Amino acid sequence: MKKEFNLEQIDRIIEMAWEDRTPFEAIEFQFGITESEVIEVMRTELKPSSFRLWRKRVNSGVSQKHLMKRNPEIDRFKCTRQRTISHNKISKR
């Protein structure tokens, strides 16, 4: 079953996928899609050269896209200033 996302959601998935410190598990938690589905979104939405650069970066060891690659002291994937309800907006102080 393929999930349908609006433009804003696709933009956010791509943004989270590009971030080195955002694990695939965080994307799955927020959008309900697996790593392979994230890869498919990136493949269809990015230019081929951009997709290749992203895959190379994710697989290079620099990225911490998998929880097992992360420092064990980091036990969360949400910023402490992030709103508890989705949309990844930092609340105003």
XYZ file of N, CA, C and O in Angstrom:
372
model
N 0.843 -1.177 0.000
C 0.000 0.000 0.000
C 0.891 1.243 0.000
O 1.685 1.466 0.896
N 0.761 2.062 -1.004
C 1.568 3.262 -1.129
C 0.827 4.434 -0.489
O -0.330 4.664 -0.757
N 1.539 5.158 0.363
C 0.924 6.294 1.049
C 1.007 7.530 0.176
O 1.974 7.726 -0.544
N -0.006 8.350 0.266
C -0.047 9.602 -0.479
C 0.270 10.750 0.472
O -0.295 10.833 1.562
N 1.161 11.618 0.057
C 1.533 12.776 0.861
C 1.298 14.047 0.064
O 1.454 14.056 -1.153
N 0.951 15.115 0.786
C 0.818 16.393 0.101
C 2.210 16.991 -0.081
O 3.208 16.467 0.416
N 2.287 18.102 -0.779
C 3.574 18.728 -1.098
C 4.357 19.119 0.149
O 5.572 18.922 0.212
N 3.669 19.630 1.147
C 4.324 20.040 2.396
C 4.940 18.827 3.109
O 6.057 18.902 3.618
N 4.225 17.721 3.133
C 4.732 16.511 3.778
C 5.937 15.944 3.027
O 6.919 15.526 3.646
N 5.871 15.945 1.707
C 6.993 15.459 0.905
C 8.222 16.322 1.152
O 9.333 15.809 1.334
N 8.032 17.650 1.195
C 9.149 18.554 1.471
C 9.773 18.253 2.827
O 10.994 18.254 2.980
N 8.947 17.985 3.826
C 9.459 17.715 5.165
C 10.184 16.363 5.215
O 11.222 16.240 5.868
N 9.663 15.361 4.523
C 10.330 14.059 4.465
C 11.713 14.216 3.832
O 12.708 13.691 4.350
N 11.782 14.952 2.741
C 13.067 15.178 2.061
C 14.018 15.940 2.978
O 15.195 15.593 3.097
N 13.516 16.947 3.644
C 14.344 17.730 4.561
C 14.892 16.848 5.688
O 16.083 16.903 6.011
N 14.041 16.035 6.269
C 14.482 15.140 7.355
C 15.470 14.101 6.840
O 16.420 13.745 7.531
N 15.256 13.616 5.616
C 16.153 12.614 5.047
C 17.534 13.207 4.764
O 18.543 12.527 4.925
N 17.603 14.474 4.389
C 18.889 15.126 4.121
C 19.665 15.398 5.403
O 20.891 15.466 5.396
N 18.965 15.588 6.518
C 19.641 15.893 7.777
C 20.404 14.662 8.271
O 19.844 13.595 8.420
N 21.686 14.846 8.562
C 22.511 13.715 8.991
C 22.071 13.139 10.324
O 22.163 11.948 10.556
N 21.615 13.968 11.218
C 21.310 13.501 12.571
C 19.875 13.008 12.754
O 19.517 12.571 13.834
N 19.070 13.097 11.730
C 17.691 12.615 11.832
C 17.644 11.168 11.356
O 17.846 10.894 10.179
N 17.392 10.218 12.265
C 17.372 8.806 11.855
C 16.099 8.460 11.080
O 15.080 9.143 11.166
N 16.199 7.380 10.323
C 15.030 6.904 9.577
C 13.873 6.590 10.526
O 12.711 6.740 10.162
N 14.189 6.173 11.740
C 13.148 5.850 12.717
C 12.316 7.077 13.066
O 11.114 6.966 13.347
N 12.924 8.261 13.056
C 12.178 9.492 13.329
C 11.199 9.792 12.195
O 10.066 10.217 12.439
N 11.633 9.541 10.968
C 10.747 9.746 9.813
C 9.605 8.737 9.869
O 8.444 9.083 9.628
N 9.933 7.505 10.246
C 8.887 6.474 10.363
C 7.893 6.829 11.466
O 6.692 6.670 11.298
N 8.397 7.335 12.583
C 7.540 7.732 13.693
C 6.576 8.840 13.274
O 5.392 8.796 13.591
N 7.078 9.819 12.535
C 6.237 10.962 12.177
C 5.334 10.707 10.981
O 4.195 11.153 10.963
N 5.843 9.982 9.977
C 5.083 9.821 8.739
C 4.607 8.395 8.474
O 3.852 8.163 7.534
N 5.071 7.439 9.278
C 4.616 6.061 9.121
C 5.154 5.363 7.888
O 4.512 4.462 7.358
N 6.353 5.768 7.411
C 6.950 5.101 6.255
C 8.315 4.533 6.646
O 9.024 5.093 7.459
N 8.646 3.407 6.060
C 9.893 2.713 6.382
C 11.066 3.338 5.636
O 10.882 4.201 4.766
N 12.254 2.871 5.970
C 13.464 3.361 5.300
C 13.381 3.156 3.792
O 13.713 4.056 3.018
N 12.929 1.993 3.366
C 12.838 1.729 1.926
C 11.825 2.656 1.247
O 12.028 3.065 0.097
N 10.764 3.020 1.960
C 9.792 3.953 1.392
C 10.373 5.374 1.336
O 10.083 6.116 0.396
N 11.198 5.732 2.311
C 11.885 7.035 2.284
C 12.811 7.082 1.073
O 12.844 8.076 0.336
N 13.534 5.993 0.854
C 14.436 5.920 -0.297
C 13.654 6.082 -1.596
O 14.076 6.799 -2.511
N 12.484 5.458 -1.662
C 11.650 5.561 -2.861
C 11.159 6.992 -3.067
O 11.140 7.500 -4.197
N 10.764 7.671 -1.984
C 10.345 9.081 -2.081
C 11.507 9.919 -2.607
O 11.345 10.739 -3.513
N 12.692 9.701 -2.041
C 13.868 10.458 -2.474
C 14.187 10.169 -3.947
O 14.517 11.075 -4.706
N 14.061 8.921 -4.352
C 14.351 8.542 -5.740
C 13.401 9.239 -6.718
O 13.814 9.703 -7.779
N 12.127 9.332 -6.344
C 11.148 9.915 -7.267
C 11.134 11.444 -7.230
O 10.834 12.069 -8.239
N 11.484 12.035 -6.100
C 11.362 13.490 -5.955
C 12.643 14.264 -6.279
O 12.583 15.432 -6.598
N 13.796 13.614 -6.173
C 15.061 14.303 -6.432
C 15.546 14.053 -7.852
O 15.164 13.067 -8.485
N 16.424 14.933 -8.309
C 17.102 14.684 -9.579
C 18.001 13.464 -9.375
O 18.465 13.212 -8.254
N 18.258 12.702 -10.428
C 19.101 11.505 -10.277
C 20.454 11.791 -9.627
O 20.903 11.026 -8.771
N 21.091 12.887 -9.994
C 22.402 13.203 -9.409
C 22.272 13.532 -7.921
O 23.125 13.134 -7.118
N 21.222 14.230 -7.540
C 21.001 14.556 -6.126
C 20.707 13.297 -5.327
O 21.180 13.139 -4.199
N 19.938 12.381 -5.909
C 19.643 11.121 -5.234
C 20.929 10.324 -5.003
O 21.142 9.793 -3.913
N 21.787 10.254 -6.025
C 23.049 9.520 -5.879
C 23.918 10.137 -4.787
O 24.518 9.423 -3.979
N 23.986 11.460 -4.733
C 24.755 12.141 -3.687
C 24.198 11.815 -2.310
O 24.946 11.566 -1.367
N 22.875 11.823 -2.184
C 22.234 11.527 -0.900
C 22.523 10.095 -0.465
O 22.887 9.852 0.675
N 22.381 9.133 -1.383
C 22.627 7.730 -1.047
C 24.085 7.513 -0.650
O 24.381 6.792 0.294
N 24.977 8.174 -1.369
C 26.395 8.053 -1.051
C 26.656 8.590 0.354
O 27.386 7.997 1.139
N 26.038 9.713 0.685
C 26.223 10.323 2.004
C 25.641 9.436 3.111
O 26.256 9.243 4.151
N 24.459 8.908 2.897
C 23.805 8.060 3.906
C 24.626 6.801 4.164
O 24.749 6.355 5.297
N 25.213 6.249 3.125
C 25.965 4.998 3.254
C 27.445 5.206 3.574
O 28.177 4.242 3.736
N 27.878 6.459 3.692
C 29.308 6.741 3.858
C 29.819 6.540 5.279
O 31.013 6.441 5.493
N 28.941 6.527 6.245
C 29.385 6.436 7.633
C 29.399 7.795 8.316
O 29.466 7.886 9.528
N 29.348 8.881 7.539
C 29.287 10.231 8.097
C 27.904 10.455 8.708
O 27.760 11.031 9.778
N 26.912 9.964 8.008
C 25.527 10.146 8.428
C 25.196 9.241 9.607
O 25.743 8.152 9.739
N 24.303 9.699 10.433
C 23.822 8.895 11.561
C 22.351 8.530 11.332
O 21.532 8.616 12.233
N 22.030 8.144 10.101
C 20.650 7.886 9.731
C 20.075 6.633 10.382
O 18.880 6.430 10.353
N 20.920 5.797 10.962
C 20.438 4.602 11.638
C 20.744 4.727 13.119
O 21.834 5.150 13.504
N 19.807 4.356 13.941
C 19.992 4.494 15.391
C 21.227 3.752 15.891
O 21.887 4.198 16.817
N 21.570 2.632 15.268
C 22.723 1.866 15.742
C 24.039 2.604 15.488
O 25.045 2.301 16.122
N 24.060 3.569 14.575
C 25.266 4.350 14.304
C 25.397 5.546 15.238
O 26.434 6.184 15.273
N 24.338 5.854 15.957
C 24.336 7.047 16.806
C 25.046 6.801 18.122
O 25.151 5.683 18.594
N 25.461 7.885 18.724
C 26.046 7.848 20.051
C 24.986 7.319 21.014
O 23.868 7.826 21.044
N 25.293 6.320 21.826
C 24.280 5.742 22.722
C 23.758 6.726 23.769
O 22.706 6.495 24.355
N 24.465 7.820 23.976
C 24.001 8.817 24.947
C 22.825 9.636 24.407
O 22.106 10.263 25.172
N 22.625 9.620 23.087
C 21.497 10.329 22.486
C 20.311 9.376 22.505
O 20.270 8.407 21.761
N 19.340 9.651 23.367
C 18.214 8.732 23.510
C 16.901 9.311 22.992
O 15.833 8.842 23.312
N 16.977 10.352 22.186
C 15.786 10.959 21.617
C 16.098 11.391 20.198
O 17.244 11.485 19.800
N 15.066 11.635 19.418
C 15.306 12.181 18.094
C 14.542 13.472 17.872
O 14.569 14.026 16.806
N 13.866 13.939 18.898
C 13.174 15.213 18.792
C 13.934 16.259 19.591
O 14.434 15.986 20.661
N 13.994 17.437 19.045
C 14.621 18.549 19.745
C 13.816 18.845 21.008
O 12.587 18.723 21.028
N 14.485 19.237 22.063
C 13.785 19.545 23.307
C 12.855 20.745 23.144
O 11.913 20.904 23.911
N 13.117 21.579 22.142
C 12.277 22.763 21.901
C 11.159 22.490 20.900
O 10.362 23.354 20.595
N 11.109 21.278 20.379
C 10.106 20.941 19.373
C 8.741 20.754 20.021
O 8.634 20.206 21.108
N 7.709 21.200 19.334
C 6.351 21.015 19.855
C 6.035 19.534 19.962
O 6.515 18.721 19.196
N 5.198 19.207 20.915
C 4.848 17.800 21.104
C 3.948 17.296 19.991
O 3.935 16.114 19.709
N 3.182 18.169 19.373
C 2.392 17.729 18.232
C 3.203 17.923 16.974
O 3.916 18.894 16.838
N 3.186 17.078 16.113
C 3.868 17.015 14.833
C 4.278 18.363 14.244
O 4.480 19.338 14.939
N 4.449 18.455 12.992
C 4.781 19.623 12.181
C 6.167 20.194 12.453
O 6.554 21.156 11.818
N 6.923 19.671 13.414
C 8.308 20.047 13.643
C 8.551 21.539 13.767
O 9.561 22.048 13.323
N 7.649 22.253 14.337
C 7.833 23.688 14.532
C 8.351 23.951 15.931
O 7.861 23.392 16.900
N 9.329 24.811 16.026
C 9.851 25.164 17.330
C 8.917 26.208 17.945
O 8.605 27.222 17.316
N 8.455 25.929 19.133
C 7.493 26.831 19.754
C 8.164 28.152 20.118
O 9.335 28.206 20.451
N 7.391 29.199 20.039
C 7.909 30.535 20.355
C 8.021 30.676 21.867
O 7.248 30.138 22.613
N 9.010 31.420 22.277
C 9.222 31.606 23.711
C 8.587 32.881 24.182
O 8.408 33.825 23.545
